[in-house]
Coordinates of C-alpha atoms in Angstrom, one line a residue:
X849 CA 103.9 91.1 86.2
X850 CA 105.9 93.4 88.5
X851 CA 108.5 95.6 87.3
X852 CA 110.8 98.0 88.7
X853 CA 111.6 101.3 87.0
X854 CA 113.8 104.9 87.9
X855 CA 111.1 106.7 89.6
X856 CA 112.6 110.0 87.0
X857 CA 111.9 107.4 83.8
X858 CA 108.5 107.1 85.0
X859 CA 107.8 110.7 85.3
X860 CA 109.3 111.2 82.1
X861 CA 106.9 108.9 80.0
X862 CA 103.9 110.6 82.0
X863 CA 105.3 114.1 80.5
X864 CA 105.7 112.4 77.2
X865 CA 101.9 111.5 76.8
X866 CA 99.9 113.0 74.3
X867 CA 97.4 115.6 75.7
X868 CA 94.2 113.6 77.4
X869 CA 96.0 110.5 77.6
X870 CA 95.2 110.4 81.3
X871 CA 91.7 110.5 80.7
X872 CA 91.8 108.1 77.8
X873 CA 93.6 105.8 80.0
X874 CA 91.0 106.1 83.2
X875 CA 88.3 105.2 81.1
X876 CA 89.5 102.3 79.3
X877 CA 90.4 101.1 82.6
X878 CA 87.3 102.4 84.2
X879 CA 89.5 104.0 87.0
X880 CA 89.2 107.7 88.2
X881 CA 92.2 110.0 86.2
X882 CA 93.4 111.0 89.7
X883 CA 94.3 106.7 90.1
X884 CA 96.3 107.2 87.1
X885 CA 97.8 110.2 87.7
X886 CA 98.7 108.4 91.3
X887 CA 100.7 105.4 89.0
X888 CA 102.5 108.3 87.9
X889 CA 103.7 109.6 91.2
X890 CA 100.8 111.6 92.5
X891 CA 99.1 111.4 95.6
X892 CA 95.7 112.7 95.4
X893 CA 94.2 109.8 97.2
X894 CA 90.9 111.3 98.4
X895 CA 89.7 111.3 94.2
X896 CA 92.2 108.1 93.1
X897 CA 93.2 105.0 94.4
X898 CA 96.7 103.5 95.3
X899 CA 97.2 101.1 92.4
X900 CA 100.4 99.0 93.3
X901 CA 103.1 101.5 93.2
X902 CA 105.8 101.1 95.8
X903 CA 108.5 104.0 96.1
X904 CA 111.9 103.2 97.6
X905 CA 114.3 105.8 97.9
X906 CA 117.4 106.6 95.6
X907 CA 119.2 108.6 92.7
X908 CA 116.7 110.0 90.2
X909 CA 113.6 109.9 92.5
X910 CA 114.5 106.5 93.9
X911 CA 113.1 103.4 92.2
X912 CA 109.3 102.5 92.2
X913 CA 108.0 99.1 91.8
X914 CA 105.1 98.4 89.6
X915 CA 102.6 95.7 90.9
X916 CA 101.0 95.7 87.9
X917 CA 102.2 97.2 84.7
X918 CA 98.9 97.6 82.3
X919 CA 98.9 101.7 83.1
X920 CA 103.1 101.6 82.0
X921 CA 102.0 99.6 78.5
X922 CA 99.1 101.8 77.6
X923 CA 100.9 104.9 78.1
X924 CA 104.4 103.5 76.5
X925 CA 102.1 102.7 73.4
X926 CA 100.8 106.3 73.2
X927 CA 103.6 107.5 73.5
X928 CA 105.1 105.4 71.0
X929 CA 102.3 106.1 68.6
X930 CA 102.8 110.0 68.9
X931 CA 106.4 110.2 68.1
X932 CA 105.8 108.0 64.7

């Protein structure tokens, strides 16, 4: 299911995640950290893959478009499950 999203909101639920969330995420999808950390805006592709994020430029960071939004749900759940 795609899904677009303020390129800033995303950043800010990646700086919201619990500490080794990253990794905890990478291996339940059995993805490197540095594909995840990609989702999230990075671009370390020589460790990480692309993994269908598509950046178009705008206020906040622009507005990113999410091929594929299992990463976005795991992380919103931790983050969820931190702040209760």
């Amino acid at each position: 299911m795609t899904k677009v999203i303020a390129f800033s909101e995303l950043r800010k639920i990646k700086d919201s995640l619990p500490d080794g969330s990253i990794q905890k995420i990478a291996e339940s999808l059995q993805v490197p950290a540095e594909t995840v950390r990609n989702y999230f805006g990075g671009s370390s592709y020589d460790k990480g893959q692309s993994c269908g994020v598509h950046i178009e430029p705008g206020p906040d960071g622009g507005y990113v478009s999410l091929d594929d939004t299992t990463i976005l749900d795991m992380a919103l759940e931790m983050v969820e499950t931190k702040e209760v």
